Short mmCIF file of C-alpha atoms and ligand atoms in Angstrom, two decimals:
data_model
loop_
_atom_site.label_atom_id
_atom_site.label_comp_id
_atom_site.label_asym_id
_atom_site.label_seq_id
_atom_site.Cartn_x
_atom_site.Cartn_y
_atom_site.Cartn_z
CA MET A 15 0.00 0.00 0.00
CA LYS A 16 2.78 2.38 0.96
CA LYS A 17 4.48 1.56 -2.32
CA TYR A 18 1.34 2.48 -4.21
CA ARG A 19 1.24 5.84 -2.47
CA LEU A 20 4.88 6.44 -3.32
CA LEU A 21 4.16 5.67 -6.96
CA ALA A 22 1.33 8.18 -7.00
CA MET A 23 3.57 10.87 -5.55
CA LEU A 24 6.39 10.01 -7.93
CA SER A 25 4.09 10.17 -10.89
CA ALA A 26 2.80 13.57 -9.77
CA ALA A 27 6.40 14.77 -9.35
CA MET A 28 7.29 13.51 -12.82
CA ILE A 29 4.40 15.41 -14.35
CA LEU A 30 5.79 18.52 -12.71
CA LEU A 31 9.37 17.88 -13.77
CA ALA A 32 8.35 17.16 -17.33
CA GLY A 33 6.62 20.55 -17.34
CA CYS A 34 3.54 18.93 -18.76
CA GLY A 35 0.93 21.58 -19.28
CA SER A 36 3.15 23.94 -17.30
CA ASP A 37 0.78 23.53 -14.44
CA ASP A 38 1.38 24.51 -10.86
CA SER A 39 4.80 26.02 -10.87
CA SER A 40 5.05 28.18 -13.95
CA SER A 41 5.83 31.84 -13.76
CA SER A 42 3.63 34.36 -15.49
CA ALA A 43 6.41 34.92 -18.01
CA GLU A 44 6.17 31.29 -19.04
CA ALA A 45 2.43 31.68 -19.06
CA ASP A 46 2.58 34.13 -21.88
CA LYS A 47 4.68 31.93 -24.08
CA PRO A 48 2.37 30.17 -26.53
CA ALA A 49 3.21 26.51 -26.89
CA ASP A 50 3.90 25.58 -30.47
CA GLY A 51 4.41 21.89 -29.95
CA THR A 52 2.77 18.95 -31.55
CA SER A 53 -0.81 18.09 -30.65
CA ALA A 54 -2.31 18.75 -27.26
CA VAL A 55 -0.24 19.54 -24.20
CA THR A 56 -0.29 16.81 -21.65
CA ASP A 57 -1.62 18.59 -18.63
CA ALA A 58 -3.84 15.76 -17.73
CA SER A 59 -3.47 12.40 -19.30
CA ASP A 60 -0.30 11.12 -17.63
CA GLY A 61 -2.03 10.96 -14.31
CA SER A 62 -3.74 7.73 -15.20
CA GLU A 63 -1.23 5.65 -13.28
CA ALA A 64 -1.78 7.58 -10.11
CA GLU A 65 -3.78 6.04 -7.35
CA PRO A 66 -7.45 7.00 -7.42
CA ALA A 67 -8.07 9.79 -4.95
CA LYS A 68 -11.10 8.26 -3.27
CA ASP A 69 -11.51 5.63 -0.58
CA LYS A 70 -8.21 6.23 1.18
CA PRO A 71 -8.11 5.01 4.77
CA ALA A 72 -6.86 7.81 7.03
CA SER A 73 -4.03 5.58 8.24
CA GLU A 74 -2.45 5.79 4.81
CA ARG A 75 -2.23 9.54 4.77
CA ASN A 76 1.13 10.86 3.64
CA SER A 77 2.78 12.21 6.79
CA LYS A 78 3.89 15.40 5.06
CA PHE A 79 0.27 16.54 4.99
CA VAL A 80 -1.83 17.50 8.00
CA GLU A 81 -5.44 16.36 8.43
CA THR A 82 -7.96 18.67 6.78
CA ALA A 83 -11.30 16.94 7.29
CA ASP A 84 -12.31 19.05 10.28
CA TYR A 85 -11.74 22.44 8.62
CA PRO A 86 -14.80 24.66 8.18
CA LYS A 87 -16.05 24.15 4.61
CA LEU A 88 -16.03 27.22 2.38
CA LYS A 89 -18.57 25.71 0.00
CA GLU A 90 -20.97 25.22 2.92
CA LEU A 91 -20.35 28.60 4.52
CA TYR A 92 -21.10 30.43 1.26
CA LYS A 93 -23.69 28.06 -0.17
CA ASP A 94 -26.45 30.68 -0.06
CA ASP A 95 -24.23 33.30 -1.68
CA PHE A 96 -22.31 31.82 -4.62
CA LYS A 97 -20.47 28.78 -5.90
CA PHE A 98 -17.00 28.55 -4.38
CA GLY A 99 -14.39 27.32 -6.83
CA CYS A 100 -10.75 26.42 -7.15
CA ALA A 101 -8.39 26.21 -10.13
CA ILE A 102 -7.50 22.54 -10.23
CA SER A 103 -4.41 21.03 -11.84
CA THR A 104 -3.64 17.44 -12.75
CA THR A 105 -1.31 17.29 -9.75
CA ILE A 106 -4.20 18.14 -7.47
CA GLN A 107 -6.41 15.55 -9.14
CA ASN A 108 -3.75 12.86 -8.87
CA THR A 109 -2.55 13.47 -5.32
CA PRO A 110 -5.06 12.00 -2.87
CA GLU A 111 -4.56 14.56 -0.08
CA TYR A 112 -4.84 17.54 -2.45
CA SER A 113 -7.85 15.99 -4.08
CA GLU A 114 -9.53 15.36 -0.73
CA LEU A 115 -9.05 18.96 0.30
CA VAL A 116 -10.43 20.48 -2.90
CA CYS A 117 -13.43 18.17 -2.67
CA GLU A 118 -14.01 19.14 0.97
CA GLN A 119 -13.78 22.87 0.37
CA PHE A 120 -15.01 23.70 -3.13
CA ASN A 121 -17.98 23.01 -5.38
CA SER A 122 -16.85 24.72 -8.59
CA TYR A 123 -14.01 23.43 -10.79
CA THR A 124 -11.86 25.42 -13.21
CA ALA A 125 -9.09 23.52 -15.03
CA GLU A 126 -5.92 25.48 -14.34
CA ASN A 127 -4.55 24.64 -17.81
CA ALA A 128 -6.02 21.50 -19.28
CA MET A 129 -9.07 22.98 -21.03
CA LYS A 130 -7.18 25.77 -22.80
CA PRO A 131 -6.65 25.77 -26.58
CA GLU A 132 -3.04 24.55 -26.33
CA ALA A 133 -4.30 21.51 -24.43
CA THR A 134 -6.96 20.76 -27.01
CA LEU A 135 -5.74 21.66 -30.52
CA ASP A 136 -4.17 18.70 -32.29
CA GLN A 137 -1.28 19.85 -34.47
CA LYS A 138 -0.12 16.35 -35.33
CA GLU A 139 -3.44 15.45 -36.86
CA ALA A 140 -3.72 18.87 -38.55
CA LEU A 141 -0.33 18.37 -40.20
CA SER A 142 -1.36 14.98 -41.52
CA ASP A 143 -3.68 16.70 -44.02
CA PRO A 144 -3.40 20.52 -43.92
CA ASP A 145 -5.77 21.06 -46.86
CA LYS A 146 -8.52 18.94 -45.39
CA TYR A 147 -8.18 20.65 -42.01
CA ASN A 148 -7.59 24.18 -43.28
CA GLU A 149 -10.83 25.66 -41.96
CA HIS A 150 -11.68 23.04 -39.39
CA VAL A 151 -8.72 22.28 -37.15
CA PRO A 152 -8.83 18.88 -35.40
CA LEU A 153 -9.10 18.67 -31.64
CA ASN A 154 -8.01 16.10 -29.11
CA PHE A 155 -10.40 15.95 -26.18
CA SER A 156 -8.38 13.65 -23.93
CA ASN A 157 -7.21 16.42 -21.59
CA MET A 158 -10.70 17.87 -21.37
CA LYS A 159 -12.10 14.40 -20.69
CA THR A 160 -9.73 13.88 -17.74
CA CYS A 161 -10.92 17.16 -16.24
CA LEU A 162 -14.61 16.64 -16.81
CA ASP A 163 -14.60 13.01 -15.63
CA TYR A 164 -12.95 14.14 -12.40
CA ALA A 165 -15.35 17.06 -11.92
CA GLN A 166 -18.36 14.87 -12.59
CA GLU A 167 -17.19 12.07 -10.34
CA HIS A 168 -16.58 14.47 -7.45
CA GLY A 169 -19.72 16.54 -7.84
CA PHE A 170 -18.21 19.82 -9.02
CA ALA A 171 -19.94 22.28 -11.32
CA VAL A 172 -17.47 23.46 -14.00
CA ARG A 173 -16.35 26.86 -15.33
CA GLY A 174 -14.96 26.29 -18.81
CA HIS A 175 -11.70 28.19 -19.25
CA THR A 176 -11.05 29.39 -21.98
CA LEU A 177 -11.98 29.49 -25.69
CA VAL A 178 -10.38 32.55 -27.29
CA TRP A 179 -7.17 33.90 -25.78
CA HIS A 180 -3.88 35.33 -27.09
CA SER A 181 -1.92 33.19 -24.63
CA GLN A 182 -1.69 29.40 -24.35
CA THR A 183 -2.99 29.17 -27.90
CA PRO A 184 -0.31 27.81 -30.24
CA GLU A 185 0.92 30.07 -33.00
CA TRP A 186 0.58 27.30 -35.60
CA PHE A 187 -3.21 27.53 -35.16
CA PHE A 188 -3.05 30.90 -36.96
CA CYS A 189 -0.67 29.78 -39.72
CA VAL A 190 -0.95 28.59 -43.30
CA GLY A 191 -0.50 24.81 -43.36
CA PHE A 192 -0.24 24.89 -39.56
CA GLN A 193 3.42 25.87 -39.69
CA LYS A 194 4.94 29.09 -38.42
CA LYS A 195 7.30 29.43 -41.37
CA ASN A 196 4.31 29.92 -43.73
CA GLY A 197 2.97 33.02 -42.00
CA THR A 198 -0.60 33.61 -40.89
CA VAL A 199 -3.83 32.84 -42.75
CA ASP A 200 -6.33 35.48 -43.91
CA ARG A 201 -9.18 36.83 -41.76
CA ASP A 202 -11.89 34.69 -43.32
CA THR A 203 -9.99 31.46 -42.81
CA MET A 204 -9.24 32.40 -39.22
CA LEU A 205 -12.87 33.19 -38.55
CA LYS A 206 -13.79 29.74 -39.85
CA ARG A 207 -11.17 28.19 -37.58
CA MET A 208 -12.53 30.18 -34.65
CA GLU A 209 -16.12 29.22 -35.35
CA ASN A 210 -15.29 25.55 -35.72
CA TYR A 211 -13.14 25.51 -32.58
CA ILE A 212 -15.93 27.07 -30.52
CA LYS A 213 -18.55 24.84 -32.12
CA ASP A 214 -16.59 21.63 -31.56
CA VAL A 215 -15.75 22.37 -27.93
CA LEU A 216 -19.24 23.52 -26.99
CA GLU A 217 -20.96 20.65 -28.81
CA TRP A 218 -18.58 17.95 -27.54
CA THR A 219 -18.86 19.10 -23.93
CA ASN A 220 -22.61 19.40 -24.15
CA GLU A 221 -23.06 16.01 -25.79
CA ASN A 222 -20.77 14.19 -23.39
CA TYR A 223 -21.32 16.11 -20.16
CA PRO A 224 -24.71 17.80 -20.46
CA GLY A 225 -25.37 20.22 -17.62
CA LEU A 226 -21.87 19.93 -16.12
CA ILE A 227 -20.38 23.20 -17.40
CA TYR A 228 -22.32 26.21 -16.14
CA ALA A 229 -20.17 28.94 -17.74
CA TRP A 230 -17.45 29.41 -20.34
CA ASP A 231 -14.87 32.16 -20.55
CA VAL A 232 -15.47 32.82 -24.24
CA VAL A 233 -12.81 35.51 -24.53
CA ASN A 234 -9.96 36.10 -22.11
CA GLU A 235 -7.85 39.27 -21.76
CA ALA A 236 -8.66 41.21 -24.94
CA ILE A 237 -8.13 44.67 -23.41
CA SER A 238 -4.66 46.16 -23.15
CA ASP A 239 -2.98 47.43 -19.99
CA SER A 240 -2.45 50.86 -21.54
CA LYS A 241 -5.41 51.72 -23.75
CA GLY A 242 -8.02 50.05 -25.97
CA MET A 243 -7.60 46.57 -27.27
CA ARG A 244 -4.51 44.45 -26.75
CA LYS A 245 -2.49 44.62 -29.95
CA GLU A 246 -0.09 41.81 -29.07
CA SER A 247 -2.54 39.07 -29.93
CA LYS A 248 -2.71 36.85 -32.96
CA TRP A 249 -6.50 37.08 -32.77
CA TYR A 250 -6.31 40.86 -33.06
CA GLU A 251 -3.62 40.70 -35.73
CA VAL A 252 -5.26 38.13 -37.97
CA VAL A 253 -8.99 38.76 -37.45
CA GLY A 254 -9.03 42.39 -36.34
CA GLU A 255 -10.93 44.44 -33.76
CA ASP A 256 -14.19 42.53 -34.01
CA PHE A 257 -12.75 39.16 -33.01
CA VAL A 258 -14.35 39.48 -29.58
CA GLN A 259 -17.79 40.15 -31.04
CA LYS A 260 -17.39 37.25 -33.45
CA ALA A 261 -16.34 34.86 -30.69
CA PHE A 262 -19.45 35.67 -28.66
CA GLU A 263 -21.66 35.41 -31.74
CA TYR A 264 -20.37 31.88 -32.42
CA ALA A 265 -20.50 30.91 -28.78
CA ARG A 266 -24.16 31.93 -28.53
CA LYS A 267 -24.91 30.02 -31.71
CA TYR A 268 -23.55 26.73 -30.37
CA ALA A 269 -23.83 26.91 -26.57
CA ALA A 270 -26.55 24.99 -24.77
CA ALA A 271 -29.17 27.23 -23.18
CA ASP A 272 -27.89 26.50 -19.64
CA VAL A 273 -24.30 27.57 -20.36
CA LYS A 274 -23.50 31.19 -19.45
CA LEU A 275 -21.08 33.07 -21.70
CA PHE A 276 -18.43 35.21 -19.97
CA TYR A 277 -15.78 37.77 -20.81
CA ASN A 278 -12.83 37.45 -18.42
CA ASP A 279 -9.90 39.81 -17.71
CA TYR A 280 -7.31 40.79 -15.11
CA ASN A 281 -7.14 44.20 -13.43
CA ALA A 282 -10.72 44.52 -14.59
CA TYR A 283 -11.54 46.51 -11.45
CA GLN A 284 -9.22 49.38 -12.46
CA SER A 285 -11.20 52.35 -13.72
CA ARG A 286 -9.40 52.86 -17.03
CA LYS A 287 -9.50 49.21 -18.00
CA ARG A 288 -13.09 48.94 -16.82
CA LYS A 289 -14.14 51.77 -19.08
CA ASP A 290 -12.55 50.08 -22.10
CA ILE A 291 -14.06 46.71 -21.22
CA ILE A 292 -17.54 48.20 -20.83
CA GLU A 293 -17.19 49.99 -24.15
CA MET A 294 -16.10 46.81 -25.88
CA LEU A 295 -18.83 44.65 -24.33
CA GLN A 296 -21.78 47.03 -24.81
CA PRO A 297 -22.58 45.97 -28.40
CA ILE A 298 -22.20 42.32 -27.42
CA VAL A 299 -24.66 42.87 -24.59
CA ASP A 300 -27.00 44.64 -27.02
CA ALA A 301 -26.80 41.67 -29.38
CA GLY A 302 -27.71 39.35 -26.49
CA ASN A 303 -24.55 37.30 -26.88
CA ILE A 304 -22.99 37.59 -23.41
CA ASP A 305 -24.21 36.70 -19.92
CA GLY A 306 -21.41 37.56 -17.57
CA MET A 307 -18.30 39.47 -16.63
CA GLY A 308 -15.40 37.62 -15.02
CA LEU A 309 -12.94 39.55 -12.88
CA GLN A 310 -9.79 37.44 -12.59
CA SER A 311 -8.51 39.28 -9.49
CA HIS A 312 -4.83 38.39 -9.37
CA VAL A 313 -4.04 41.24 -7.02
CA GLY A 314 -1.95 42.21 -4.02
CA LEU A 315 -2.32 43.70 -0.57
CA TYR A 316 -2.46 47.16 -2.15
CA LEU A 317 -6.01 46.47 -3.35
CA ASN A 318 -8.65 48.86 -2.08
CA PRO A 319 -11.71 46.70 -1.35
CA ILE A 320 -14.05 49.66 -1.78
CA GLU A 321 -12.71 50.34 -5.27
CA PHE A 322 -13.10 46.65 -6.05
CA LYS A 323 -16.67 46.60 -4.83
CA THR A 324 -17.52 49.73 -6.81
CA ALA A 325 -16.14 48.12 -9.96
CA ILE A 326 -18.27 45.01 -9.55
CA LYS A 327 -21.38 47.12 -9.02
CA ASP A 328 -20.51 49.21 -12.05
CA TYR A 329 -20.31 46.19 -14.39
CA TYR A 330 -23.69 45.08 -13.17
CA LYS A 331 -25.28 48.52 -13.34
CA LYS A 332 -23.93 49.47 -16.77
CA LEU A 333 -24.10 46.11 -18.54
CA GLY A 334 -26.62 44.15 -16.49
CA LEU A 335 -24.26 41.17 -16.50
CA GLU A 336 -23.90 38.37 -13.99
CA ILE A 337 -20.57 38.57 -12.14
CA HIS A 338 -17.95 35.90 -11.40
CA ILE A 339 -14.70 36.37 -9.52
CA THR A 340 -12.76 33.88 -11.57
CA GLU A 341 -9.12 33.68 -10.43
CA LEU A 342 -8.72 35.26 -7.01
CA ASP A 343 -5.31 35.29 -5.32
CA LEU A 344 -3.78 37.99 -3.11
CA GLY A 345 0.02 38.18 -3.28
CA LYS A 346 1.92 39.24 -0.17
CA ASP A 347 3.92 42.45 0.19
CA LYS A 348 7.33 42.94 1.78
CA SER A 349 6.08 43.74 5.27
CA GLU A 350 6.70 41.39 8.16
CA ASP A 351 3.04 41.16 9.07
CA TRP A 352 1.89 40.33 5.53
CA GLU A 353 0.03 37.29 6.75
CA THR A 354 -2.21 39.30 9.02
CA LYS A 355 -2.74 41.91 6.32
CA GLN A 356 -3.61 39.18 3.84
CA GLU A 357 -6.11 37.70 6.29
CA GLU A 358 -7.74 41.10 6.71
CA LEU A 359 -7.95 41.78 3.01
CA TYR A 360 -9.44 38.36 2.22
CA LYS A 361 -11.95 39.04 5.00
CA LYS A 362 -12.81 42.49 3.66
CA LEU A 363 -13.25 41.19 0.13
CA PHE A 364 -15.60 38.40 1.17
CA THR A 365 -17.50 40.83 3.37
CA ALA A 366 -17.85 43.05 0.31
CA PHE A 367 -19.05 40.08 -1.75
CA LYS A 368 -21.77 39.39 0.81
CA GLU A 369 -22.78 43.05 0.83
CA LEU A 370 -23.01 43.02 -2.95
CA LYS A 371 -25.27 39.99 -2.76
CA ALA A 372 -27.43 41.76 -0.21
CA ASP A 373 -27.64 44.72 -2.63
CA GLY A 374 -28.97 42.43 -5.35
CA VAL A 375 -25.79 42.18 -7.45
CA PRO A 376 -25.78 38.77 -9.18
CA LEU A 377 -22.35 37.60 -8.00
CA THR A 378 -22.81 33.89 -8.51
CA SER A 379 -19.35 32.32 -8.41
CA VAL A 380 -16.02 33.01 -6.68
CA THR A 381 -12.93 30.97 -7.56
CA VAL A 382 -9.46 31.00 -5.98
CA TRP A 383 -6.62 30.33 -8.39
CA GLY A 384 -5.04 27.23 -6.87
CA LEU A 385 -4.77 25.33 -3.61
CA THR A 386 -1.40 25.75 -1.86
CA ASP A 387 1.15 28.54 -2.01
CA GLY A 388 3.81 26.16 -3.32
CA MET A 389 1.68 25.14 -6.30
CA SER A 390 0.52 28.65 -7.18
CA TRP A 391 1.44 30.15 -10.54
CA ARG A 392 2.55 33.21 -8.49
CA LYS A 393 5.53 31.46 -6.98
CA GLY A 394 6.98 33.15 -3.93
CA GLU A 395 3.98 35.43 -3.42
CA ASN A 396 2.12 33.19 -0.95
CA ALA A 397 -1.18 34.29 -2.44
CA LEU A 398 -3.45 31.34 -1.57
CA LEU A 399 -5.33 29.84 1.37
CA PHE A 400 -3.27 26.78 2.32
CA ASN A 401 0.34 26.07 3.18
CA ASP A 402 2.18 23.28 1.39
CA ASP A 403 1.48 20.82 4.21
CA LEU A 404 -2.23 21.70 3.80
CA SER A 405 -2.40 23.57 7.08
CA ARG A 406 -4.75 26.50 6.75
CA LYS A 407 -3.38 30.01 6.51
CA PRO A 408 -4.82 33.05 8.28
CA ALA A 409 -6.10 33.95 4.78
CA PHE A 410 -8.46 30.96 4.97
CA ASP A 411 -9.62 31.99 8.42
CA GLY A 412 -10.30 35.50 7.11
CA ILE A 413 -12.71 34.10 4.55
CA VAL A 414 -14.33 31.88 7.16
CA ALA A 415 -14.76 34.89 9.47
CA ALA A 416 -16.41 36.96 6.72
CA ALA A 417 -19.09 34.30 6.33
CA GLY A 418 -20.44 35.50 9.70
C1 XIL B 516 -1.99 30.31 -15.59
C2 XIL B 516 -1.75 28.99 -14.89
O1 XIL B 516 -2.04 29.15 -13.52
C3 XIL B 516 -0.29 28.56 -15.07
O2 XIL B 516 -0.09 27.26 -14.55
C4 XIL B 516 0.09 28.58 -16.55
O3 XIL B 516 1.46 28.32 -16.68
C5 XIL B 516 -0.25 29.91 -17.18
O4 XIL B 516 -1.60 30.24 -16.94
N1 XIL B 516 -4.95 34.38 -16.36
C6 XIL B 516 -5.64 33.28 -16.77
C7 XIL B 516 -5.18 31.93 -16.35
O5 XIL B 516 -6.71 33.43 -17.38
O6 XIL B 516 -5.49 30.96 -17.31
C8 XIL B 516 -3.71 31.91 -16.04
O7 XIL B 516 -3.36 30.63 -15.54
C9 XIL B 516 -3.36 33.00 -15.07
C10 XIL B 516 -3.69 34.35 -15.66
#
């Protein structure tokens, strides 16, 4: 039995070392590097050898992890307010103690990497017959299947993340003959590729897992940090300004009626960026093609919770959209008492979320972007709710306290 456990841990470590899907430990710099490899990235599939996460007697618990079963449960504490989610990696799924904790605490699942375009587009198959696949690029659903099987088996509702994004979408997807050296295709071809990608993903997920996915991030991060639309994006370059509108038009065309369509962005609470986002989304709202606004919320202890609350209200008031907090994590600062400050800020934010609910703002889902500080994409910033041994941080207690 012990040996089995060791194998599971080793296999999880190997996934990390191999950099498969760049889950867990990647820096944001790596995050922005589009993968241009062959076929789908392997964020998920290798885990098959790992020991199933369920039915583990407590006596077999790996001694590097503390017991978590008696922690207050976030999903219970906030069950009348919103779904409480976590970004889940293959390592979490394949490590029994991590898996137990996410199942205890959360009821909404976002795949940290394994449902992104780079994990789904199949370059190998595309290259086998570039003419045949020119407008309809083949997909490999094995990574998505691993995620959705896990979510279904453990009773999570799923946020689909993400369909159209400049990052973690391989450059070959935009290229003639699916090879970088040929340069990019024309707008019309790219629109066909976009439509077919969206169609295939939405139809496949709906056919195989009806009712499991409650929202999709249709477009991620289209607005620039300085002004207007982000120009460093193959979508912007090849399709042009209206790629966001087009993506939502296609998504509405193929999504099941119970799947909500979201725009998602970081620093979306900042007033300048908010103005640009609202301007961009207004015609999409008018066309009836969007249901929600996702605020990623990768922030730090500098965040003013009142400004954040105002921003959420503003999106609702101006656009009438449902709101999700999609990727919350609060990085530490350099002060010695950062942990206390982090606890307070988490508490203030969740207090604000409850006040927004009381004010009638449709904030229906809040997701934290990962489980333990050591596995966070913001390495060294200690932004999450649990330490690496799964002991709970003051940050966790802050959220518990805000529940009242
Ligand atoms: C990050 C993952 O956490 C990393 O593991 C990966 O290397 C890069 O992507 N905004 C998003 C998320 O929408 O998909 C990103 O996730 C974090 C920023």
